[in-house]
Amino acid sequence: MTHICMLAAENDVIPGGKVGGIGDVVRDIPKALARQGATVTVLVPAYGAFHQITGASPVGVCTAVFRGRTERIEIYELFTGRDAGVRYLVAHHPLFASGGKGRIYCNDDANQPFATDANKFALFCVASLRALKEDLISSVDVLHLHDWHTGLAAALLKYDPDFQSLKPLKVVFSIHNLALQGIRPFAEHESSLQAWFPHLLYNHAELADPRWQQCVNPIATAIRIADVVHTVSPTYATEIVQANDQARGFHGGEGLERDLQQAAGQGRLTGIINGIDYDAPLAARLGWSEFMQAAADDMLRLMARRPDLRSLDYVAHQRLLRWQQEARPAHIITGVGRLTDQKMALLLQPLPDGSIPLDIMLDALKGRGMLLLLGSGDAELEQHCRTIAARHEHFLFLNQYSETLSNLLFANGDLFLMPSSFEPCGISQMLAMRQGQPVLAHAVGGLCDTISDKVDGFLFSGESMPSQATRMLERLNEVLQLREKRPDDFREIAERAQAQRFEWHDSASRYLSELYS
Ligand code: GLC
């Protein structure tokens, strides 16, 4: 029986354990693997909070040498026995709470990107390997690392003589998002490889960033060292072996394409699509007035949790109540996602004539439909959306993070919008499809692998960013016309979207045969 130990920054099994899609994957894949006979141990940092969750039980203490000092790291198990074959562990050390209790990622300023997070994840990497070495996690066959946060574990395993005994471990590295690489200097900074592991002897070229030779790149390191490199969709694996091309609006290897080509050439790169949990209860499809009321209720609940009343929340809440009094618009367009450039650039970047695609979209929707956008994230993008919401009555910008609101939008929209500039896999499109809401998406990455144009959804593409945005707007008009003129055809597309299945069971079989065997 294979025992896989996963190291990650997020795990949505734990309340508060998720920021993005990586948390969903780490929540779901261990259970799916266990159902096929594997044993899985998942370890994430406790961030000063998770080890205090009711029922957390101490597993033991390991020590790790970090910054030349011996540190004690406490390992706790959560939800013992809840899921057969899976153990959920968290590692507690005060450094893991350096961004504040319960906070997973910190935003360092631009002159020292990733510094705080890189410190805590460097300790997490060495602590995890020590937990394996000291048998707090025993009889492991595969070490499965997720994204840059855990990439340095591959280097420590290879170069730190302390981990000689762990050498037989097979190392698998999953890329969830190449846009974040966690690059730090090799030396001369309190957040650098030299500061963390002053005695480590390593091959500089194997750890260095391809562009900045004085910097260590944890994701590049893991790509070079891992036995298998995995991307979360097959199409993303084919995109990242190509260089980014700004003129074409193309996101590829983000500077790591040569390393990825090499991995592919050695047969070490493979793409397996993520799944979603089809056993999770479906959200109800509500009547118009109930839908608006439910959204307003949740907005109010979220507003009450804040010490201040933000005018933007107040406006959104008022608009929901006002719309509740009106007839249902013909088209309800929805969007759910973190407000990052990845997800928002095609909506917000000005076209050559200075106009904003989202403005044009809203003009086209006027009198026909409304747009409900749920998301929070980058402060500048939030501000941009607020300004646009002030101009358009039928744009409801819900600047929140809320599962309740997400589910309401997945279940009650007519068309889900996902114009990501790149998308390693994407989960929201699958959640919307499951609820019978077809998706209009940019034909990139996992969106290509989960949506078939005109069969169970709608795709657009273009040869530059402005042409992508233009095609998105044209395509939206075509889809709205289809809904108006040939509603039966649209309904069939929606039904096929609802019938599509992206089962974790299938992904898990491929993990076992292609990543772990
Ligand atoms: C990242 C990617 C997203 C993917 C998720 C889970 O968040 O941006 O596309 O679905 O990881 O793998």
Short mmCIF file of C-alpha atoms and ligand atoms in Angstrom, two decimals:
data_model
loop_
_atom_site.label_atom_id
_atom_site.label_comp_id
_atom_site.label_asym_id
_atom_site.label_seq_id
_atom_site.Cartn_x
_atom_site.Cartn_y
_atom_site.Cartn_z
CA MET A 1 0.00 0.00 0.00
CA THR A 2 1.46 3.33 -1.04
CA HIS A 3 1.81 5.96 1.67
CA ILE A 4 1.88 9.49 0.29
CA CYS A 5 2.88 12.46 2.42
CA MET A 6 1.60 15.75 1.03
CA LEU A 7 3.10 19.07 2.07
CA ALA A 8 1.10 22.18 1.23
CA ALA A 9 0.30 25.71 2.36
CA GLU A 10 -3.49 25.20 2.33
CA ASN A 11 -5.99 22.53 3.28
CA ASP A 12 -9.68 23.36 3.12
CA VAL A 13 -10.58 20.41 5.36
CA ILE A 14 -9.50 22.82 8.11
CA PRO A 15 -11.82 25.80 8.76
CA GLY A 16 -9.93 28.85 7.49
CA GLY A 17 -7.46 26.61 5.68
CA LYS A 18 -8.13 27.85 2.17
CA VAL A 19 -7.27 30.96 0.18
CA GLY A 20 -7.41 29.62 -3.36
CA GLY A 21 -7.92 26.49 -5.42
CA ILE A 22 -4.93 24.68 -3.95
CA GLY A 23 -6.94 24.41 -0.72
CA ASP A 24 -9.77 22.66 -2.58
CA VAL A 25 -7.40 20.17 -4.19
CA VAL A 26 -5.63 19.34 -0.94
CA ARG A 27 -9.05 18.90 0.68
CA ASP A 28 -10.34 16.44 -1.94
CA ILE A 29 -7.55 14.39 -3.50
CA PRO A 30 -6.37 12.58 -0.33
CA LYS A 31 -9.85 11.09 0.24
CA ALA A 32 -10.08 10.04 -3.41
CA LEU A 33 -6.66 8.37 -3.21
CA ALA A 34 -7.56 6.63 0.05
CA ARG A 35 -10.70 5.20 -1.58
CA GLN A 36 -8.37 3.50 -4.05
CA GLY A 37 -6.28 1.93 -1.33
CA ALA A 38 -3.54 4.50 -0.76
CA THR A 39 -2.70 6.00 2.63
CA VAL A 40 -2.27 9.77 2.70
CA THR A 41 -0.85 12.09 5.33
CA VAL A 42 -1.36 15.81 4.72
CA LEU A 43 0.79 18.31 6.60
CA VAL A 44 0.25 22.08 6.57
CA PRO A 45 1.52 24.84 8.88
CA ALA A 46 -0.82 25.66 11.79
CA TYR A 47 -0.41 29.45 11.28
CA GLY A 48 -0.77 29.92 15.03
CA ALA A 49 -4.38 28.72 14.91
CA PHE A 50 -5.10 25.28 13.45
CA HIS A 51 -3.43 23.34 16.27
CA GLN A 52 -5.98 24.87 18.66
CA ILE A 53 -9.02 23.54 16.81
CA THR A 54 -11.28 21.40 19.02
CA GLY A 55 -10.14 17.81 18.97
CA ALA A 56 -6.58 18.53 17.82
CA SER A 57 -4.33 15.96 19.43
CA PRO A 58 -0.54 16.21 19.80
CA VAL A 59 1.42 13.69 17.71
CA GLY A 60 4.86 14.71 18.93
CA VAL A 61 7.61 17.27 18.70
CA CYS A 62 10.45 17.34 16.20
CA THR A 63 13.48 19.58 16.09
CA ALA A 64 14.96 21.33 13.08
CA VAL A 65 18.06 23.45 12.62
CA PHE A 66 17.01 26.76 11.12
CA ARG A 67 19.05 29.98 10.96
CA GLY A 68 21.74 28.04 12.86
CA ARG A 69 19.44 27.46 15.84
CA THR A 70 17.57 24.37 16.94
CA GLU A 71 13.83 24.95 16.76
CA ARG A 72 11.05 22.81 18.23
CA ILE A 73 8.08 22.16 15.98
CA GLU A 74 4.93 20.58 17.41
CA ILE A 75 2.89 18.27 15.20
CA TYR A 76 -0.85 17.85 15.85
CA GLU A 77 -3.45 15.62 14.25
CA LEU A 78 -6.91 16.98 13.40
CA PHE A 79 -10.19 15.11 12.83
CA THR A 80 -8.61 11.79 13.80
CA GLY A 81 -10.36 8.86 12.15
CA ARG A 82 -12.81 11.00 10.18
CA ASP A 83 -11.71 9.90 6.72
CA ALA A 84 -10.43 6.34 6.42
CA GLY A 85 -6.87 6.22 5.13
CA VAL A 86 -6.20 9.95 5.55
CA ARG A 87 -4.39 11.76 8.37
CA TYR A 88 -4.59 15.53 8.66
CA LEU A 89 -1.59 17.03 10.43
CA VAL A 90 -0.56 20.59 11.22
CA ALA A 91 2.85 21.88 12.29
CA HIS A 92 2.98 24.51 14.99
CA HIS A 93 5.83 26.97 15.49
CA PRO A 94 5.50 30.69 16.35
CA LEU A 95 7.14 31.66 13.04
CA PHE A 96 4.20 30.17 11.11
CA ALA A 97 1.98 32.85 12.67
CA SER A 98 4.28 35.71 11.64
CA GLY A 99 1.60 37.21 9.40
CA GLY A 100 -0.96 37.15 12.23
CA LYS A 101 -2.89 34.32 13.84
CA GLY A 102 -4.62 32.17 11.23
CA ARG A 103 -3.26 34.16 8.29
CA ILE A 104 -1.93 31.91 5.53
CA TYR A 105 -0.21 34.43 3.23
CA CYS A 106 1.19 37.89 3.88
CA ASN A 107 1.66 40.69 1.39
CA ASP A 108 5.19 41.96 1.65
CA ASP A 109 5.92 45.23 -0.07
CA ALA A 110 7.43 45.33 -3.52
CA ASN A 111 11.04 45.82 -2.35
CA GLN A 112 11.06 42.41 -0.63
CA PRO A 113 8.41 40.23 -2.28
CA PHE A 114 7.55 36.94 -0.50
CA ALA A 115 10.04 37.68 2.34
CA THR A 116 7.75 36.86 5.28
CA ASP A 117 6.11 33.88 3.60
CA ALA A 118 9.44 32.51 2.35
CA ASN A 119 10.79 32.55 5.92
CA LYS A 120 7.92 30.53 7.28
CA PHE A 121 7.79 28.09 4.38
CA ALA A 122 11.56 27.51 4.54
CA LEU A 123 11.14 26.46 8.18
CA PHE A 124 8.07 24.42 7.24
CA CYS A 125 10.10 22.51 4.60
CA VAL A 126 12.91 21.54 6.96
CA ALA A 127 10.46 20.82 9.81
CA SER A 128 8.40 18.50 7.58
CA LEU A 129 11.45 16.49 6.57
CA ARG A 130 12.50 16.25 10.21
CA ALA A 131 8.99 14.98 11.10
CA LEU A 132 9.53 12.25 8.51
CA LYS A 133 13.02 11.49 9.70
CA GLU A 134 11.98 11.37 13.36
CA ASP A 135 9.14 9.00 12.41
CA LEU A 136 6.32 11.28 13.51
CA ILE A 137 5.15 10.43 9.99
CA SER A 138 6.42 6.96 9.19
CA SER A 139 6.73 4.49 6.32
CA VAL A 140 6.27 7.10 3.61
CA ASP A 141 6.86 6.13 -0.05
CA VAL A 142 6.07 9.38 -1.84
CA LEU A 143 6.67 12.98 -0.85
CA HIS A 144 4.15 15.10 -2.76
CA LEU A 145 4.94 18.83 -2.75
CA HIS A 146 2.47 21.53 -3.80
CA ASP A 147 3.55 24.86 -5.36
CA TRP A 148 6.49 27.09 -4.43
CA HIS A 149 5.80 27.03 -0.69
CA THR A 150 7.11 23.48 -0.40
CA GLY A 151 9.61 23.49 -3.29
CA LEU A 152 12.69 23.89 -1.10
CA ALA A 153 11.96 20.52 0.52
CA ALA A 154 13.18 18.95 -2.74
CA ALA A 155 16.52 20.74 -2.39
CA LEU A 156 16.93 19.88 1.30
CA LEU A 157 16.14 16.25 0.60
CA LYS A 158 18.78 16.14 -2.10
CA TYR A 159 21.53 18.23 -0.51
CA ASP A 160 21.20 18.16 3.28
CA PRO A 161 23.20 15.16 4.61
CA ASP A 162 20.79 15.05 7.57
CA PHE A 163 18.16 13.66 5.21
CA GLN A 164 20.31 10.94 3.65
CA SER A 165 17.96 8.29 5.06
CA LEU A 166 14.98 9.85 3.24
CA LYS A 167 16.66 9.61 -0.18
CA PRO A 168 14.55 6.62 -1.34
CA LEU A 169 11.42 8.80 -1.22
CA LYS A 170 9.87 9.49 -4.58
CA VAL A 171 9.34 13.24 -4.99
CA VAL A 172 6.29 14.54 -6.87
CA PHE A 173 5.79 18.25 -7.43
CA SER A 174 2.42 19.78 -8.34
CA ILE A 175 2.26 23.14 -10.07
CA HIS A 176 -0.99 24.95 -9.27
CA ASN A 177 0.08 28.37 -10.40
CA LEU A 178 3.37 29.32 -12.05
CA ALA A 179 2.66 33.02 -11.69
CA LEU A 180 3.75 32.87 -8.04
CA GLN A 181 7.31 31.58 -7.68
CA GLY A 182 8.46 32.69 -4.22
CA ILE A 183 11.82 33.92 -5.51
CA ARG A 184 14.28 35.14 -2.83
CA PRO A 185 17.98 36.07 -2.83
CA PHE A 186 20.59 33.38 -2.16
CA ALA A 187 22.27 35.57 0.47
CA GLU A 188 22.61 38.97 2.13
CA HIS A 189 19.05 39.23 3.40
CA GLU A 190 17.30 37.96 6.50
CA SER A 191 14.93 36.16 4.13
CA SER A 192 17.44 34.27 1.99
CA LEU A 193 18.71 30.73 1.59
CA GLN A 194 21.98 31.65 3.32
CA ALA A 195 20.09 33.03 6.33
CA TRP A 196 17.86 29.94 6.64
CA PHE A 197 20.38 27.20 5.95
CA PRO A 198 23.90 28.71 6.32
CA HIS A 199 25.63 25.32 6.14
CA LEU A 200 23.79 23.82 3.18
CA LEU A 201 26.07 22.82 0.31
CA TYR A 202 24.21 22.70 -2.99
CA ASN A 203 24.55 23.00 -6.73
CA HIS A 204 23.92 26.69 -7.42
CA ALA A 205 22.63 26.12 -10.96
CA GLU A 206 20.01 23.69 -9.74
CA LEU A 207 18.48 26.18 -7.30
CA ALA A 208 18.98 29.43 -9.18
CA ASP A 209 16.30 31.42 -10.92
CA PRO A 210 16.97 31.32 -14.68
CA ARG A 211 16.73 35.12 -14.96
CA TRP A 212 18.26 36.30 -11.68
CA GLN A 213 21.30 34.22 -10.90
CA GLN A 214 21.65 35.73 -7.43
CA CYS A 215 18.22 34.41 -6.49
CA VAL A 216 16.92 31.03 -5.42
CA ASN A 217 13.69 29.93 -7.09
CA PRO A 218 11.87 27.23 -5.09
CA ILE A 219 9.47 26.31 -7.88
CA ALA A 220 12.28 26.01 -10.46
CA THR A 221 14.26 23.96 -7.92
CA ALA A 222 11.41 21.49 -7.45
CA ILE A 223 10.81 21.26 -11.22
CA ARG A 224 14.48 20.31 -11.71
CA ILE A 225 14.76 17.86 -8.82
CA ALA A 226 11.35 16.14 -8.59
CA ASP A 227 10.92 12.68 -10.06
CA VAL A 228 7.59 13.77 -11.51
CA VAL A 229 6.23 17.26 -12.19
CA HIS A 230 2.46 17.48 -12.34
CA THR A 231 0.22 20.26 -13.62
CA VAL A 232 -3.46 20.49 -12.73
CA SER A 233 -4.65 20.19 -16.34
CA PRO A 234 -3.24 18.63 -19.55
CA THR A 235 -3.50 21.87 -21.56
CA TYR A 236 -1.58 23.86 -18.94
CA ALA A 237 1.25 21.32 -19.26
CA THR A 238 1.47 22.09 -22.99
CA GLU A 239 1.31 25.87 -22.45
CA ILE A 240 4.07 26.20 -19.86
CA VAL A 241 6.78 24.68 -22.05
CA GLN A 242 6.39 27.80 -24.21
CA ALA A 243 7.64 31.28 -23.31
CA ASN A 244 5.24 34.04 -22.29
CA ASP A 245 4.47 36.34 -25.21
CA GLN A 246 3.00 39.64 -24.19
CA ALA A 247 2.20 40.71 -27.75
CA ARG A 248 0.05 37.61 -28.18
CA GLY A 249 -1.42 37.96 -24.67
CA PHE A 250 -0.02 34.48 -24.00
CA HIS A 251 0.96 33.16 -20.57
CA GLY A 252 3.32 30.21 -20.72
CA GLY A 253 6.20 29.12 -18.53
CA GLU A 254 6.64 32.49 -16.76
CA GLY A 255 10.39 32.30 -17.36
CA LEU A 256 10.70 28.62 -16.44
CA GLU A 257 9.86 27.23 -19.90
CA ARG A 258 13.37 25.82 -20.46
CA ASP A 259 13.25 23.85 -17.21
CA LEU A 260 9.78 22.66 -18.05
CA GLN A 261 10.84 21.66 -21.58
CA GLN A 262 13.62 19.65 -20.03
CA ALA A 263 11.23 17.95 -17.61
CA ALA A 264 8.88 17.20 -20.52
CA GLY A 265 11.78 15.88 -22.64
CA GLN A 266 12.71 13.52 -19.82
CA GLY A 267 9.13 12.31 -19.57
CA ARG A 268 8.75 13.87 -16.11
CA LEU A 269 5.94 16.35 -16.90
CA THR A 270 2.33 15.28 -16.85
CA GLY A 271 -1.03 17.09 -16.68
CA ILE A 272 -4.00 15.62 -14.84
CA ILE A 273 -7.22 17.56 -14.52
CA ASN A 274 -8.56 18.36 -11.06
CA GLY A 275 -12.02 17.16 -10.12
CA ILE A 276 -14.79 18.47 -7.92
CA ASP A 277 -16.89 16.77 -5.28
CA TYR A 278 -20.24 15.76 -6.84
CA ASP A 279 -21.52 14.51 -3.48
CA ALA A 280 -21.49 18.04 -2.06
CA PRO A 281 -25.12 19.24 -1.83
CA LEU A 282 -26.39 21.33 -4.73
CA ALA A 283 -27.50 24.86 -3.94
CA ALA A 284 -31.18 25.55 -4.58
CA ARG A 285 -32.33 27.30 -7.75
CA LEU A 286 -34.52 30.05 -6.30
CA GLY A 287 -37.23 32.27 -7.63
CA TRP A 288 -36.04 35.76 -8.53
CA SER A 289 -37.24 37.50 -5.42
CA GLU A 290 -35.93 34.75 -3.11
CA PHE A 291 -32.58 34.84 -4.88
CA MET A 292 -32.19 38.60 -4.38
CA GLN A 293 -33.40 38.29 -0.77
CA ALA A 294 -30.95 35.47 0.01
CA ALA A 295 -28.06 37.45 -1.46
CA ALA A 296 -29.12 40.56 0.47
CA ASP A 297 -29.37 38.54 3.69
CA ASP A 298 -25.87 37.17 3.30
CA MET A 299 -24.48 40.60 2.43
CA LEU A 300 -26.04 41.95 5.61
CA ARG A 301 -24.52 39.13 7.63
CA LEU A 302 -21.09 39.87 6.16
CA MET A 303 -21.51 43.61 6.73
CA ALA A 304 -22.41 43.02 10.38
CA ARG A 305 -19.12 41.21 10.91
CA ARG A 306 -17.07 44.28 10.02
CA PRO A 307 -16.38 47.03 12.54
CA ASP A 308 -17.07 49.72 9.90
CA LEU A 309 -19.80 50.04 7.30
CA ARG A 310 -18.29 50.26 3.83
CA SER A 311 -20.34 52.39 1.44
CA LEU A 312 -19.72 49.85 -1.31
CA ASP A 313 -21.36 47.07 0.72
CA TYR A 314 -24.24 49.36 1.56
CA VAL A 315 -24.76 50.21 -2.11
CA ALA A 316 -24.65 46.53 -3.14
CA HIS A 317 -27.13 45.62 -0.41
CA GLN A 318 -29.50 48.42 -1.44
CA ARG A 319 -29.25 47.38 -5.06
CA LEU A 320 -30.12 43.79 -4.23
CA LEU A 321 -33.24 44.97 -2.36
CA ARG A 322 -34.17 47.32 -5.19
CA TRP A 323 -33.71 44.63 -7.83
CA GLN A 324 -35.86 42.34 -5.78
CA GLN A 325 -38.80 44.67 -6.45
CA GLU A 326 -38.23 44.58 -10.22
CA ALA A 327 -38.99 41.87 -12.76
CA ARG A 328 -36.29 39.28 -13.31
CA PRO A 329 -33.91 40.53 -16.01
CA ALA A 330 -33.66 38.35 -19.11
CA HIS A 331 -30.02 37.45 -18.50
CA ILE A 332 -28.26 36.97 -15.19
CA ILE A 333 -24.53 36.89 -15.79
CA THR A 334 -22.41 35.78 -12.86
CA GLY A 335 -18.76 35.68 -11.92
CA VAL A 336 -17.02 34.36 -8.82
CA GLY A 337 -13.33 34.55 -8.17
CA ARG A 338 -10.39 36.20 -6.52
CA LEU A 339 -9.77 39.65 -7.88
CA THR A 340 -6.32 39.17 -9.35
CA ASP A 341 -4.85 40.15 -12.69
CA GLN A 342 -5.10 36.53 -13.75
CA LYS A 343 -8.89 36.59 -13.42
CA MET A 344 -9.69 40.24 -14.13
CA ALA A 345 -7.28 41.67 -16.72
CA LEU A 346 -9.47 40.93 -19.73
CA LEU A 347 -12.37 42.77 -18.10
CA LEU A 348 -10.46 45.75 -16.77
CA GLN A 349 -7.47 46.47 -19.04
CA PRO A 350 -8.30 49.41 -21.32
CA LEU A 351 -8.61 48.68 -25.04
CA PRO A 352 -6.47 50.71 -27.49
CA ASP A 353 -9.22 53.37 -27.71
CA GLY A 354 -9.16 53.78 -23.91
CA SER A 355 -12.50 52.07 -23.25
CA ILE A 356 -12.82 49.42 -20.53
CA PRO A 357 -14.21 46.02 -21.66
CA LEU A 358 -16.32 45.70 -18.51
CA ASP A 359 -17.96 49.07 -19.26
CA ILE A 360 -18.73 47.97 -22.81
CA MET A 361 -20.15 44.70 -21.52
CA LEU A 362 -22.41 46.54 -19.08
CA ASP A 363 -23.59 48.93 -21.78
CA ALA A 364 -24.54 45.93 -23.91
CA LEU A 365 -26.38 44.35 -20.98
CA LYS A 366 -28.38 47.45 -20.14
CA GLY A 367 -32.13 46.77 -20.28
CA ARG A 368 -31.44 43.08 -21.01
CA GLY A 369 -29.64 41.72 -18.05
CA MET A 370 -27.48 42.21 -15.02
CA LEU A 371 -24.01 41.20 -13.88
CA LEU A 372 -23.37 39.83 -10.41
CA LEU A 373 -19.68 39.68 -9.60
CA LEU A 374 -18.49 38.20 -6.32
CA GLY A 375 -14.88 38.58 -5.34
CA SER A 376 -12.21 40.18 -3.25
CA GLY A 377 -8.46 40.41 -3.53
CA ASP A 378 -6.15 43.00 -5.03
CA ALA A 379 -7.02 46.44 -3.58
CA GLU A 380 -6.47 48.27 -6.87
CA LEU A 381 -8.76 45.91 -8.79
CA GLU A 382 -11.40 46.20 -6.07
CA GLN A 383 -11.27 49.97 -6.41
CA HIS A 384 -11.56 49.70 -10.19
CA CYS A 385 -14.68 47.51 -9.88
CA ARG A 386 -16.18 49.92 -7.35
CA THR A 387 -15.79 52.82 -9.77
CA ILE A 388 -17.42 50.84 -12.56
CA ALA A 389 -20.25 49.73 -10.26
CA ALA A 390 -20.96 53.40 -9.54
CA ARG A 391 -21.60 53.95 -13.26
CA HIS A 392 -23.94 50.99 -13.86
CA GLU A 393 -27.09 50.25 -11.88
CA HIS A 394 -27.23 46.68 -13.20
CA PHE A 395 -23.72 45.78 -12.02
CA LEU A 396 -23.83 44.24 -8.56
CA PHE A 397 -20.31 44.09 -7.26
CA LEU A 398 -20.25 41.96 -4.12
CA ASN A 399 -16.80 42.66 -2.73
CA GLN A 400 -16.72 39.66 -0.42
CA TYR A 401 -15.45 36.16 0.07
CA SER A 402 -18.44 33.97 0.92
CA GLU A 403 -19.30 30.34 0.27
CA THR A 404 -23.00 31.13 0.66
CA LEU A 405 -22.91 33.85 -1.98
CA SER A 406 -20.71 31.71 -4.27
CA ASN A 407 -23.22 28.88 -4.14
CA LEU A 408 -26.11 31.27 -4.75
CA LEU A 409 -24.41 32.56 -7.89
CA PHE A 410 -23.41 29.09 -9.13
CA ALA A 411 -27.02 27.93 -8.81
CA ASN A 412 -28.95 30.98 -9.96
CA GLY A 413 -27.09 32.51 -12.88
CA ASP A 414 -27.84 32.00 -16.57
CA LEU A 415 -24.27 32.32 -17.79
CA PHE A 416 -21.04 32.16 -15.80
CA LEU A 417 -18.15 34.35 -16.92
CA MET A 418 -14.55 33.16 -16.63
CA PRO A 419 -12.26 35.30 -18.77
CA SER A 420 -8.99 34.31 -17.03
CA SER A 421 -5.84 35.31 -18.90
CA PHE A 422 -4.44 31.90 -17.96
CA GLU A 423 -5.92 29.12 -15.86
CA PRO A 424 -3.89 26.14 -14.62
CA CYS A 425 -7.16 24.29 -13.98
CA GLY A 426 -9.95 26.43 -12.60
CA ILE A 427 -12.64 25.10 -10.29
CA SER A 428 -15.47 27.64 -10.49
CA GLN A 429 -16.33 26.65 -14.07
CA MET A 430 -16.89 23.06 -12.95
CA LEU A 431 -19.01 24.19 -9.97
CA ALA A 432 -21.17 26.41 -12.21
CA MET A 433 -21.58 23.63 -14.81
CA ARG A 434 -22.59 21.16 -12.14
CA GLN A 435 -25.46 23.49 -11.28
CA GLY A 436 -26.52 23.65 -14.94
CA GLN A 437 -25.02 27.07 -15.62
CA PRO A 438 -22.96 27.10 -18.81
CA VAL A 439 -19.70 29.03 -18.84
CA LEU A 440 -18.26 31.62 -21.21
CA ALA A 441 -14.49 31.27 -20.83
CA HIS A 442 -11.15 32.11 -22.39
CA ALA A 443 -9.81 29.04 -24.19
CA VAL A 444 -6.76 28.52 -21.98
CA GLY A 445 -5.41 25.86 -19.62
CA GLY A 446 -7.94 23.84 -17.68
CA LEU A 447 -10.81 25.85 -19.18
CA CYS A 448 -10.05 24.16 -22.55
CA ASP A 449 -10.03 20.77 -20.86
CA THR A 450 -13.38 21.20 -19.10
CA ILE A 451 -15.48 23.16 -21.61
CA SER A 452 -16.33 22.24 -25.23
CA ASP A 453 -17.35 25.22 -27.29
CA LYS A 454 -21.04 25.19 -28.30
CA VAL A 455 -21.39 21.70 -26.82
CA ASP A 456 -21.51 22.39 -23.09
CA GLY A 457 -20.29 25.98 -22.93
CA PHE A 458 -18.67 28.80 -24.85
CA LEU A 459 -15.01 29.58 -25.48
CA PHE A 460 -13.26 32.56 -27.02
CA SER A 461 -9.66 33.27 -27.94
CA GLY A 462 -7.65 36.03 -29.58
CA GLU A 463 -4.19 36.83 -30.87
CA SER A 464 -3.51 39.68 -28.44
CA MET A 465 -4.98 40.91 -25.20
CA PRO A 466 -7.22 43.52 -26.87
CA SER A 467 -8.43 40.97 -29.39
CA GLN A 468 -9.15 38.49 -26.58
CA ALA A 469 -11.23 41.14 -24.81
CA THR A 470 -13.00 42.05 -28.04
CA ARG A 471 -13.75 38.41 -28.80
CA MET A 472 -15.07 38.00 -25.26
CA LEU A 473 -17.52 40.89 -25.81
CA GLU A 474 -18.58 39.60 -29.24
CA ARG A 475 -19.01 36.12 -27.90
CA LEU A 476 -21.13 37.35 -25.02
CA ASN A 477 -23.45 39.09 -27.47
CA GLU A 478 -23.70 35.92 -29.56
CA VAL A 479 -24.57 33.88 -26.49
CA LEU A 480 -27.20 36.38 -25.33
CA GLN A 481 -28.76 36.28 -28.80
CA LEU A 482 -28.74 32.51 -28.76
CA ARG A 483 -30.57 32.57 -25.42
CA GLU A 484 -33.11 35.05 -26.77
CA LYS A 485 -33.70 33.54 -30.20
CA ARG A 486 -33.05 29.82 -29.75
CA PRO A 487 -33.70 29.16 -26.07
CA ASP A 488 -34.00 25.40 -26.66
CA ASP A 489 -30.49 25.22 -28.10
CA PHE A 490 -29.18 27.14 -25.10
CA ARG A 491 -31.06 24.86 -22.72
CA GLU A 492 -29.46 21.80 -24.33
CA ILE A 493 -26.02 23.31 -23.81
CA ALA A 494 -26.89 23.96 -20.17
CA GLU A 495 -28.07 20.37 -19.76
CA ARG A 496 -24.88 18.99 -21.23
CA ALA A 497 -22.87 21.25 -18.89
CA GLN A 498 -24.82 19.83 -15.97
CA ALA A 499 -24.21 16.26 -17.12
CA GLN A 500 -20.43 16.67 -17.46
CA ARG A 501 -18.37 14.92 -14.79
CA PHE A 502 -14.86 15.70 -13.58
CA GLU A 503 -14.54 13.05 -10.93
CA TRP A 504 -11.76 13.00 -8.35
CA HIS A 505 -11.94 9.24 -8.66
CA ASP A 506 -10.58 9.46 -12.23
CA SER A 507 -7.84 11.93 -11.26
CA ALA A 508 -6.84 9.74 -8.32
CA SER A 509 -6.43 6.67 -10.58
CA ARG A 510 -4.12 8.68 -12.77
CA TYR A 511 -2.18 10.01 -9.76
CA LEU A 512 -1.60 6.42 -8.70
CA SER A 513 -0.49 5.19 -12.11
CA GLU A 514 1.32 8.26 -13.46
CA LEU A 515 2.63 10.17 -10.44
CA TYR A 516 3.22 7.62 -7.72
CA SER A 517 3.95 4.26 -9.35
C1 GLC B 1 -4.56 27.64 -8.68
C2 GLC B 1 -4.88 27.88 -10.14
C3 GLC B 1 -6.24 27.30 -10.52
C4 GLC B 1 -6.36 25.85 -10.05
C5 GLC B 1 -6.03 25.75 -8.57
C6 GLC B 1 -6.08 24.33 -8.04
O1 GLC B 1 -5.39 28.41 -7.87
O2 GLC B 1 -4.85 29.27 -10.44
O3 GLC B 1 -6.41 27.33 -11.91
O4 GLC B 1 -7.67 25.40 -10.27
O5 GLC B 1 -4.74 26.27 -8.32
O6 GLC B 1 -5.19 23.47 -8.70
#
